[in-house]
mmCIF file of C-alpha atoms in Angstrom:
data_model
loop_
_atom_site.group_PDB
_atom_site.id
_atom_site.type_symbol
_atom_site.label_atom_id
_atom_site.label_comp_id
_atom_site.label_asym_id
_atom_site.label_seq_id
_atom_site.Cartn_x
_atom_site.Cartn_y
_atom_site.Cartn_z
ATOM 1 C CA UNK A 1 -0.031 -0.175 0.049
ATOM 2 C CA UNK A 2 1.308 3.327 -0.929
ATOM 3 C CA UNK A 3 0.358 7.027 -0.458
ATOM 4 C CA UNK A 4 1.977 9.276 -2.855
ATOM 5 C CA UNK A 5 5.841 8.131 -2.825
ATOM 6 C CA UNK A 6 5.289 6.600 0.612
ATOM 7 C CA UNK A 7 5.144 3.169 1.429
ATOM 8 C CA UNK A 8 2.529 2.568 3.950
ATOM 9 C CA UNK A 9 2.585 -1.318 4.148
ATOM 10 C CA UNK A 10 4.705 -4.196 2.208
ATOM 11 C CA UNK A 11 2.151 -6.806 2.581
ATOM 12 C CA UNK A 12 -1.433 -7.127 3.624
ATOM 13 C CA UNK A 13 -2.862 -10.214 5.433
ATOM 14 C CA UNK A 14 -6.038 -11.158 3.274
ATOM 15 C CA UNK A 15 -8.915 -13.163 4.656
ATOM 16 C CA UNK A 16 -8.242 -16.506 2.660
ATOM 17 C CA UNK A 17 -12.047 -17.469 2.517
ATOM 18 C CA UNK A 18 -13.368 -13.888 1.347
ATOM 19 C CA UNK A 19 -12.753 -14.755 -2.241
ATOM 20 C CA UNK A 20 -10.041 -12.150 -2.820
ATOM 21 C CA UNK A 21 -9.648 -11.245 -6.654
ATOM 22 C CA UNK A 22 -8.542 -9.011 -9.271
ATOM 23 C CA UNK A 23 -11.116 -8.684 -12.175
ATOM 24 C CA UNK A 24 -10.741 -7.227 -15.294
ATOM 25 C CA UNK A 25 -13.327 -6.391 -17.917
ATOM 26 C CA UNK A 26 -12.605 -5.323 -21.362
ATOM 27 C CA UNK A 27 -15.838 -4.060 -22.099
ATOM 28 C CA UNK A 28 -16.283 -1.359 -19.140
ATOM 29 C CA UNK A 29 -14.903 2.007 -19.120
ATOM 30 C CA UNK A 30 -13.384 1.097 -15.606
ATOM 31 C CA UNK A 31 -12.657 -2.381 -16.193
ATOM 32 C CA UNK A 32 -10.296 -3.307 -13.401
ATOM 33 C CA UNK A 33 -11.274 -4.059 -9.813
ATOM 34 C CA UNK A 34 -9.786 -5.522 -6.582
ATOM 35 C CA UNK A 35 -11.558 -6.935 -3.633
ATOM 36 C CA UNK A 36 -10.759 -8.386 -0.480
ATOM 37 C CA UNK A 37 -11.096 -8.366 3.441
ATOM 38 C CA UNK A 38 -8.581 -8.295 6.284
ATOM 39 C CA UNK A 39 -9.426 -9.038 9.756
ATOM 40 C CA UNK A 40 -10.224 -5.523 11.673
ATOM 41 C CA UNK A 41 -7.335 -5.565 14.258
ATOM 42 C CA UNK A 42 -5.750 -2.691 15.732
ATOM 43 C CA UNK A 43 -3.163 -2.771 13.241
ATOM 44 C CA UNK A 44 -5.507 -3.241 10.132
ATOM 45 C CA UNK A 45 -8.566 -1.128 11.001
ATOM 46 C CA UNK A 46 -8.512 2.214 9.440
ATOM 47 C CA UNK A 47 -11.614 3.773 11.345
ATOM 48 C CA UNK A 48 -9.129 6.140 13.503
ATOM 49 C CA UNK A 49 -6.770 7.310 10.765
ATOM 50 C CA UNK A 50 -7.953 7.191 7.005
ATOM 51 C CA UNK A 51 -5.495 9.814 5.983
ATOM 52 C CA UNK A 52 -2.435 7.707 6.439
ATOM 53 C CA UNK A 53 -3.460 3.948 7.141
ATOM 54 C CA UNK A 54 -2.460 1.487 4.603
ATOM 55 C CA UNK A 55 -6.353 0.390 3.896
ATOM 56 C CA UNK A 56 -7.321 4.158 4.131
ATOM 57 C CA UNK A 57 -9.690 5.333 1.086
ATOM 58 C CA UNK A 58 -8.096 9.035 0.640
ATOM 59 C CA UNK A 59 -5.935 8.417 -2.327
ATOM 60 C CA UNK A 60 -4.003 5.061 -1.068
ATOM 61 C CA UNK A 61 -3.090 2.960 -3.879
ATOM 62 C CA UNK A 62 -2.424 -0.658 -3.754
ATOM 63 C CA UNK A 63 -0.015 -2.765 -6.026
ATOM 64 C CA UNK A 64 -0.809 -6.538 -6.470
ATOM 65 C CA UNK A 65 1.637 -9.085 -7.138
ATOM 66 C CA UNK A 66 1.082 -12.604 -7.957
ATOM 67 C CA UNK A 67 3.685 -15.324 -7.816
ATOM 68 C CA UNK A 68 4.526 -18.269 -10.381
ATOM 69 C CA UNK A 69 6.204 -21.252 -9.659
ATOM 70 C CA UNK A 70 8.264 -23.069 -12.129
ATOM 71 C CA UNK A 71 9.148 -26.514 -12.718
ATOM 72 C CA UNK A 72 12.161 -26.123 -10.450
ATOM 73 C CA UNK A 73 10.104 -24.683 -7.438
ATOM 74 C CA UNK A 74 11.569 -20.982 -8.023
ATOM 75 C CA UNK A 75 8.795 -18.136 -7.354
ATOM 76 C CA UNK A 76 8.685 -15.571 -10.206
ATOM 77 C CA UNK A 77 6.555 -12.349 -9.253
ATOM 78 C CA UNK A 78 3.998 -11.198 -11.866
ATOM 79 C CA UNK A 79 2.302 -7.654 -11.476
ATOM 80 C CA UNK A 80 -1.314 -7.598 -11.613
ATOM 81 C CA UNK A 81 -1.415 -3.915 -11.675
ATOM 82 C CA UNK A 82 -2.254 -0.777 -9.359
ATOM 83 C CA UNK A 83 -5.697 -0.084 -7.889
ATOM 84 C CA UNK A 84 -6.853 2.815 -6.001
ATOM 85 C CA UNK A 85 -8.875 2.142 -2.826
ATOM 86 C CA UNK A 86 -12.529 3.585 -3.419
ATOM 87 C CA UNK A 87 -13.752 2.315 0.006
ATOM 88 C CA UNK A 88 -12.875 0.213 3.057
ATOM 89 C CA UNK A 89 -15.942 0.015 5.744
ATOM 90 C CA UNK A 90 -15.303 -1.729 8.899
ATOM 91 C CA UNK A 91 -18.056 -4.276 9.393
ATOM 92 C CA UNK A 92 -18.517 -7.433 11.387
ATOM 93 C CA UNK A 93 -14.952 -7.521 12.388
ATOM 94 C CA UNK A 94 -13.778 -7.051 8.719
ATOM 95 C CA UNK A 95 -12.330 -4.351 6.687
ATOM 96 C CA UNK A 96 -14.189 -4.819 3.393
ATOM 97 C CA UNK A 97 -11.760 -3.275 0.780
ATOM 98 C CA UNK A 98 -13.100 -2.474 -2.889
ATOM 99 C CA UNK A 99 -10.461 -0.528 -5.145
ATOM 100 C CA UNK A 100 -10.370 0.212 -9.004
ATOM 101 C CA UNK A 101 -7.774 0.554 -11.660
ATOM 102 C CA UNK A 102 -6.102 3.878 -11.914
ATOM 103 C CA UNK A 103 -9.092 4.711 -14.597
ATOM 104 C CA UNK A 104 -10.890 5.797 -11.446
ATOM 105 C CA UNK A 105 -8.572 8.711 -11.333
ATOM 106 C CA UNK A 106 -9.583 10.627 -14.262
ATOM 107 C CA UNK A 107 -13.014 9.687 -13.601
ATOM 108 C CA UNK A 108 -13.262 11.516 -10.422
ATOM 109 C CA UNK A 109 -11.909 14.536 -11.988
ATOM 110 C CA UNK A 110 -15.535 15.899 -13.053
ATOM 111 C CA UNK A 111 -15.272 18.896 -15.295
ATOM 112 C CA UNK A 112 -17.315 21.949 -14.319
ATOM 113 C CA UNK A 113 -17.614 22.985 -17.843
ATOM 114 C CA UNK A 114 -17.701 21.042 -21.067
ATOM 115 C CA UNK A 115 -14.116 19.781 -22.341
ATOM 116 C CA UNK A 116 -12.910 21.500 -25.309
ATOM 117 C CA UNK A 117 -9.799 20.274 -26.584
ATOM 118 C CA UNK A 118 -7.544 22.746 -28.347
ATOM 119 C CA UNK A 119 -5.582 20.360 -30.132
ATOM 120 C CA UNK A 120 -6.237 19.648 -33.891
ATOM 121 C CA UNK A 121 -5.843 16.022 -33.670
ATOM 122 C CA UNK A 122 -7.278 13.114 -31.877
ATOM 123 C CA UNK A 123 -4.225 11.948 -30.156
ATOM 124 C CA UNK A 124 -2.972 15.218 -28.892
ATOM 125 C CA UNK A 125 -6.518 15.633 -27.527
ATOM 126 C CA UNK A 126 -6.427 12.460 -25.593
ATOM 127 C CA UNK A 127 -3.365 13.596 -23.815
ATOM 128 C CA UNK A 128 -5.024 16.942 -23.138
ATOM 129 C CA UNK A 129 -8.410 15.253 -21.757
ATOM 130 C CA UNK A 130 -6.240 12.947 -19.385
ATOM 131 C CA UNK A 131 -3.559 15.954 -18.268
ATOM 132 C CA UNK A 132 -2.827 15.623 -14.658
ATOM 133 C CA UNK A 133 -4.342 12.268 -14.097
ATOM 134 C CA UNK A 134 -2.417 9.706 -16.174
ATOM 135 C CA UNK A 135 0.573 9.651 -18.181
ATOM 136 C CA UNK A 136 -0.174 8.941 -22.178
ATOM 137 C CA UNK A 137 2.638 7.529 -24.321
ATOM 138 C CA UNK A 138 4.424 10.184 -26.333
ATOM 139 C CA UNK A 139 3.407 8.728 -29.828
ATOM 140 C CA UNK A 140 0.669 6.514 -31.569
ATOM 141 C CA UNK A 141 1.541 2.892 -32.138
ATOM 142 C CA UNK A 142 3.211 2.041 -35.361
ATOM 143 C CA UNK A 143 0.975 1.828 -38.234
ATOM 144 C CA UNK A 144 -2.045 4.073 -36.886
ATOM 145 C CA UNK A 145 -3.042 7.516 -38.059
ATOM 146 C CA UNK A 146 -3.906 10.338 -36.539
ATOM 147 C CA UNK A 147 -7.218 11.837 -37.003
ATOM 148 C CA UNK A 148 -7.748 15.589 -37.414
ATOM 149 C CA UNK A 149 -10.549 17.351 -35.077
ATOM 150 C CA UNK A 150 -13.147 19.527 -36.531
ATOM 151 C CA UNK A 151 -13.928 22.896 -34.875
ATOM 152 C CA UNK A 152 -16.247 22.873 -32.010
ATOM 153 C CA UNK A 153 -15.558 19.774 -30.494
ATOM 154 C CA UNK A 154 -16.512 19.599 -26.801
ATOM 155 C CA UNK A 155 -17.350 16.977 -24.161
ATOM 156 C CA UNK A 156 -19.772 17.730 -21.334
ATOM 157 C CA UNK A 157 -20.276 14.204 -19.820
ATOM 158 C CA UNK A 158 -16.827 13.446 -18.423
ATOM 159 C CA UNK A 159 -13.350 12.680 -18.919
ATOM 160 C CA UNK A 160 -13.712 8.804 -19.573
ATOM 161 C CA UNK A 161 -16.397 9.404 -22.197
ATOM 162 C CA UNK A 162 -14.200 11.707 -24.004
ATOM 163 C CA UNK A 163 -11.318 9.247 -23.801
ATOM 164 C CA UNK A 164 -13.718 6.612 -25.354
ATOM 165 C CA UNK A 165 -15.013 8.762 -28.291
ATOM 166 C CA UNK A 166 -11.325 9.462 -28.937
ATOM 167 C CA UNK A 167 -10.115 5.750 -28.784
ATOM 168 C CA UNK A 168 -13.201 4.829 -30.991
ATOM 169 C CA UNK A 169 -12.461 7.035 -33.850
ATOM 170 C CA UNK A 170 -8.615 6.185 -33.572
ATOM 171 C CA UNK A 171 -9.603 2.564 -33.656
ATOM 172 C CA UNK A 172 -7.497 1.909 -30.742
ATOM 173 C CA UNK A 173 -8.305 0.366 -27.147
ATOM 174 C CA UNK A 174 -6.300 1.235 -23.929
ATOM 175 C CA UNK A 175 -5.664 -0.379 -20.622
ATOM 176 C CA UNK A 176 -3.464 0.879 -17.535
ATOM 177 C CA UNK A 177 -0.478 -1.185 -17.744
ATOM 178 C CA UNK A 178 1.122 -2.720 -14.559
ATOM 179 C CA UNK A 179 3.454 0.332 -14.240
ATOM 180 C CA UNK A 180 0.405 2.436 -14.036
ATOM 181 C CA UNK A 181 0.810 4.154 -17.692
ATOM 182 C CA UNK A 182 -1.863 4.193 -20.400
ATOM 183 C CA UNK A 183 -1.012 1.532 -22.860
ATOM 184 C CA UNK A 184 -2.867 1.876 -26.054
ATOM 185 C CA UNK A 185 -3.068 -0.799 -29.011
ATOM 186 C CA UNK A 186 -5.115 -1.512 -32.003
ATOM 187 C CA UNK A 187 -7.438 -4.568 -32.398
ATOM 188 C CA UNK A 188 -5.066 -7.309 -31.080
ATOM 189 C CA UNK A 189 -4.393 -9.961 -33.928
ATOM 190 C CA UNK A 190 -5.947 -13.235 -33.821
ATOM 191 C CA UNK A 191 -2.884 -14.792 -32.476
ATOM 192 C CA UNK A 192 -3.077 -16.321 -28.953
ATOM 193 C CA UNK A 193 -0.797 -15.424 -26.423
ATOM 194 C CA UNK A 194 -1.483 -18.530 -24.142
ATOM 195 C CA UNK A 195 -2.929 -21.910 -24.823
ATOM 196 C CA UNK A 196 -4.941 -23.786 -21.947
ATOM 197 C CA UNK A 197 -5.506 -27.610 -22.417
ATOM 198 C CA UNK A 198 -7.733 -30.174 -20.648
ATOM 199 C CA UNK A 199 -6.959 -33.543 -19.947
ATOM 200 C CA UNK A 200 -4.044 -35.125 -17.747
ATOM 201 C CA UNK A 201 -1.533 -32.380 -17.237
ATOM 202 C CA UNK A 202 -4.011 -29.680 -18.562
ATOM 203 C CA UNK A 203 -5.293 -26.676 -17.173
ATOM 204 C CA UNK A 204 -8.739 -26.241 -18.375
ATOM 205 C CA UNK A 205 -11.441 -27.173 -15.909
ATOM 206 C CA UNK A 206 -14.453 -26.702 -17.612
ATOM 207 C CA UNK A 207 -15.848 -24.540 -20.543
ATOM 208 C CA UNK A 208 -19.534 -23.507 -21.073
ATOM 209 C CA UNK A 209 -21.139 -21.392 -23.854
ATOM 210 C CA UNK A 210 -22.882 -18.279 -22.456
ATOM 211 C CA UNK A 211 -26.103 -16.346 -23.606
ATOM 212 C CA UNK A 212 -26.207 -12.861 -23.676
ATOM 213 C CA UNK A 213 -28.545 -10.300 -25.464
ATOM 214 C CA UNK A 214 -28.618 -10.577 -29.321
ATOM 215 C CA UNK A 215 -26.121 -8.765 -31.264
ATOM 216 C CA UNK A 216 -27.120 -5.908 -33.544
ATOM 217 C CA UNK A 217 -27.009 -6.709 -37.318
ATOM 218 C CA UNK A 218 -26.602 -3.228 -38.551
ATOM 219 C CA UNK A 219 -24.696 -0.419 -37.351
ATOM 220 C CA UNK A 220 -25.149 3.229 -37.969
ATOM 221 C CA UNK A 221 -22.639 5.769 -37.307
ATOM 222 C CA UNK A 222 -23.121 9.328 -38.162
ATOM 223 C CA UNK A 223 -21.398 12.890 -37.815
ATOM 224 C CA UNK A 224 -22.376 15.742 -35.534
ATOM 225 C CA UNK A 225 -22.381 18.537 -37.888
ATOM 226 C CA UNK A 226 -22.147 22.270 -36.827
ATOM 227 C CA UNK A 227 -25.151 24.396 -37.201
ATOM 228 C CA UNK A 228 -27.617 23.644 -39.849
ATOM 229 C CA UNK A 229 -25.318 21.232 -42.009
ATOM 230 C CA UNK A 230 -27.227 17.701 -42.338
ATOM 231 C CA UNK A 231 -25.496 14.932 -40.717
ATOM 232 C CA UNK A 232 -23.483 12.423 -42.898
ATOM 233 C CA UNK A 233 -24.135 8.763 -41.968
ATOM 234 C CA UNK A 234 -22.990 5.344 -42.911
ATOM 235 C CA UNK A 235 -24.666 1.807 -42.459
ATOM 236 C CA UNK A 236 -22.932 -1.386 -41.869
ATOM 237 C CA UNK A 237 -25.112 -4.621 -42.006
ATOM 238 C CA UNK A 238 -24.967 -8.264 -41.847
ATOM 239 C CA UNK A 239 -26.115 -9.570 -45.164
ATOM 240 C CA UNK A 240 -25.656 -13.307 -44.990
ATOM 241 C CA UNK A 241 -26.248 -16.166 -42.702
ATOM 242 C CA UNK A 242 -28.424 -16.440 -39.830
ATOM 243 C CA UNK A 243 -27.791 -13.219 -38.417
ATOM 244 C CA UNK A 244 -28.380 -11.317 -41.605
ATOM 245 C CA UNK A 245 -30.411 -8.038 -41.691
ATOM 246 C CA UNK A 246 -33.988 -9.059 -41.887
ATOM 247 C CA UNK A 247 -33.536 -12.669 -41.597
ATOM 248 C CA UNK A 248 -34.486 -15.252 -38.681
ATOM 249 C CA UNK A 249 -32.917 -12.575 -36.059
ATOM 250 C CA UNK A 250 -35.006 -9.710 -37.413
ATOM 251 C CA UNK A 251 -33.957 -6.208 -37.635
ATOM 252 C CA UNK A 252 -31.408 -4.996 -34.670
ATOM 253 C CA UNK A 253 -29.855 -1.583 -35.006
ATOM 254 C CA UNK A 254 -27.372 0.473 -33.045
ATOM 255 C CA UNK A 255 -26.471 4.081 -33.393
ATOM 256 C CA UNK A 256 -23.220 5.885 -32.816
ATOM 257 C CA UNK A 257 -22.685 9.384 -33.421
ATOM 258 C CA UNK A 258 -19.702 11.614 -32.894
ATOM 259 C CA UNK A 259 -17.999 14.952 -33.868
ATOM 260 C CA UNK A 260 -14.725 13.209 -34.664
ATOM 261 C CA UNK A 261 -16.074 11.195 -37.672
ATOM 262 C CA UNK A 262 -16.301 14.022 -40.707
ATOM 263 C CA UNK A 263 -16.687 11.931 -43.872
ATOM 264 C CA UNK A 264 -18.675 9.151 -45.365
ATOM 265 C CA UNK A 265 -15.465 7.057 -45.352
ATOM 266 C CA UNK A 266 -14.973 7.292 -41.824
ATOM 267 C CA UNK A 267 -18.409 6.670 -40.933
ATOM 268 C CA UNK A 268 -18.219 3.376 -42.874
ATOM 269 C CA UNK A 269 -15.063 2.257 -41.394
ATOM 270 C CA UNK A 270 -16.069 3.095 -37.965
ATOM 271 C CA UNK A 271 -19.454 1.225 -38.619
ATOM 272 C CA UNK A 272 -17.971 -1.890 -39.996
ATOM 273 C CA UNK A 273 -15.464 -2.167 -36.788
ATOM 274 C CA UNK A 274 -18.112 -1.603 -34.305
ATOM 275 C CA UNK A 275 -20.528 -4.126 -35.909
ATOM 276 C CA UNK A 276 -17.856 -6.706 -36.142
ATOM 277 C CA UNK A 277 -17.081 -6.448 -32.263
ATOM 278 C CA UNK A 278 -20.845 -6.477 -31.455
ATOM 279 C CA UNK A 279 -21.218 -9.773 -33.495
ATOM 280 C CA UNK A 280 -18.286 -11.354 -31.701
ATOM 281 C CA UNK A 281 -19.306 -10.722 -28.324
ATOM 282 C CA UNK A 282 -22.637 -12.864 -29.294
ATOM 283 C CA UNK A 283 -20.498 -15.817 -29.537
ATOM 284 C CA UNK A 284 -19.298 -16.061 -25.779
ATOM 285 C CA UNK A 285 -17.671 -18.842 -23.520
ATOM 286 C CA UNK A 286 -17.030 -19.041 -19.739
ATOM 287 C CA UNK A 287 -13.734 -20.834 -19.159
ATOM 288 C CA UNK A 288 -12.630 -22.312 -15.558
ATOM 289 C CA UNK A 289 -9.020 -23.041 -15.494
ATOM 290 C CA UNK A 290 -5.837 -23.032 -13.370
ATOM 291 C CA UNK A 291 -4.913 -19.494 -12.678
ATOM 292 C CA UNK A 292 -2.420 -17.571 -14.794
ATOM 293 C CA UNK A 293 -1.686 -14.075 -13.736
ATOM 294 C CA UNK A 294 -0.181 -13.222 -17.003
ATOM 295 C CA UNK A 295 -3.364 -13.095 -18.674
ATOM 296 C CA UNK A 296 -5.062 -9.739 -19.404
ATOM 297 C CA UNK A 297 -8.432 -8.678 -20.805
ATOM 298 C CA UNK A 298 -8.313 -8.540 -24.476
ATOM 299 C CA UNK A 299 -5.613 -11.017 -24.893
ATOM 300 C CA UNK A 300 -6.492 -13.706 -27.471
ATOM 301 C CA UNK A 301 -6.130 -17.361 -26.189
ATOM 302 C CA UNK A 302 -6.438 -20.892 -27.318
ATOM 303 C CA UNK A 303 -8.685 -23.541 -25.746
ATOM 304 C CA UNK A 304 -8.011 -27.229 -26.424
ATOM 305 C CA UNK A 305 -10.546 -29.296 -25.570
ATOM 306 C CA UNK A 306 -11.103 -33.092 -26.133
ATOM 307 C CA UNK A 307 -14.915 -34.299 -26.481
ATOM 308 C CA UNK A 308 -16.142 -37.756 -25.108
ATOM 309 C CA UNK A 309 -15.452 -39.336 -28.359
ATOM 310 C CA UNK A 310 -11.865 -38.326 -28.252
ATOM 311 C CA UNK A 311 -12.024 -35.480 -30.867
ATOM 312 C CA UNK A 312 -10.052 -32.224 -30.779
ATOM 313 C CA UNK A 313 -12.378 -29.164 -30.349
ATOM 314 C CA UNK A 314 -10.032 -26.170 -30.183
ATOM 315 C CA UNK A 315 -11.490 -22.502 -29.345
ATOM 316 C CA UNK A 316 -9.772 -19.242 -30.302
ATOM 317 C CA UNK A 317 -11.223 -16.737 -27.880
ATOM 318 C CA UNK A 318 -10.764 -13.008 -27.243
ATOM 319 C CA UNK A 319 -10.897 -12.350 -23.500
ATOM 320 C CA UNK A 320 -13.491 -9.848 -22.525
ATOM 321 C CA UNK A 321 -13.371 -10.692 -18.673
ATOM 322 C CA UNK A 322 -10.837 -12.456 -16.414
ATOM 323 C CA UNK A 323 -11.161 -12.916 -12.432
ATOM 324 C CA UNK A 324 -7.662 -13.543 -11.107
ATOM 325 C CA UNK A 325 -8.011 -15.287 -7.442
ATOM 326 C CA UNK A 326 -5.516 -14.107 -5.117
ATOM 327 C CA UNK A 327 -5.800 -17.289 -2.987
ATOM 328 C CA UNK A 328 -5.665 -20.692 -4.297
ATOM 329 C CA UNK A 329 -8.446 -21.598 -6.577
ATOM 330 C CA UNK A 330 -9.423 -21.321 -10.122
ATOM 331 C CA UNK A 331 -9.578 -18.596 -12.784
ATOM 332 C CA UNK A 332 -12.613 -17.801 -14.520
ATOM 333 C CA UNK A 333 -12.104 -16.465 -18.125
ATOM 334 C CA UNK A 334 -15.008 -14.908 -20.378
ATOM 335 C CA UNK A 335 -14.136 -14.530 -23.807
ATOM 336 C CA UNK A 336 -15.748 -14.292 -27.357
ATOM 337 C CA UNK A 337 -14.912 -16.496 -30.264
ATOM 338 C CA UNK A 338 -12.435 -15.191 -32.926
ATOM 339 C CA UNK A 339 -12.887 -16.496 -36.188
#
């Protein structure tokens, strides 16, 4: 536990049967969460001194480390990241700690007036929106083109909503890396970073399909013009297969509009990307496996599974959510199929 540059506690004694865990969710604005409980002894109850206590909730940050044991019995630390304590009430003899990833810092810097970037590009505007809250890399990832901003772009909902809009038009995703710095990246390639196998010596405990809300089969993206100018819009549709527009699944449309898209080509490219992402989310699986703290939300993984007839049935999944246990137990992964 840290407060600024001061180390408040090197280790925190978790209550093992309280299900302490780190959760990452690629679909949420603030996708990283840490929850755990600690016995409320004189040392660990923050009630009388929240300003400087290791479990206080006035800016204290927690760094979480898991250890991987190799075949030789050596322990190797793996960082699960930094989290800011949001609340730590004392109830029934326990300190119940809930912390959020560092996206909570810009989220709490609520603007008192609309955010109007003065920069002329989406990438420079991103650094502007996050100024004084989280560090941003100095340059775009290789191969990603910046997007010019039109005049009069303003955001009145909040910093994170502005970040989300800027990332969408750039075709990027972002996470807070283990060092506490913003890491931005394009849609990950469909190349697995880890493989999980069932059977003897394997790591997969179970896999089951999940049923969610039907995905849209059409996406409309339109500009937000100035004055009386009419908007420009483009539509991407599924035109073949069971999910096709007007087929057995019916007509399901989602709409997204932004002042950052300014041409038909930009609208169409954004609509196609958002539609593909929404369709992928409809083919989801929940996997239980041995814990591996290297896994992150948005990673692509391969699940190798043998059915009752002995046939191999591999799955390629993009991780949308992962729960890392902080005590012995299985890891839970939710992912969408990659085709």
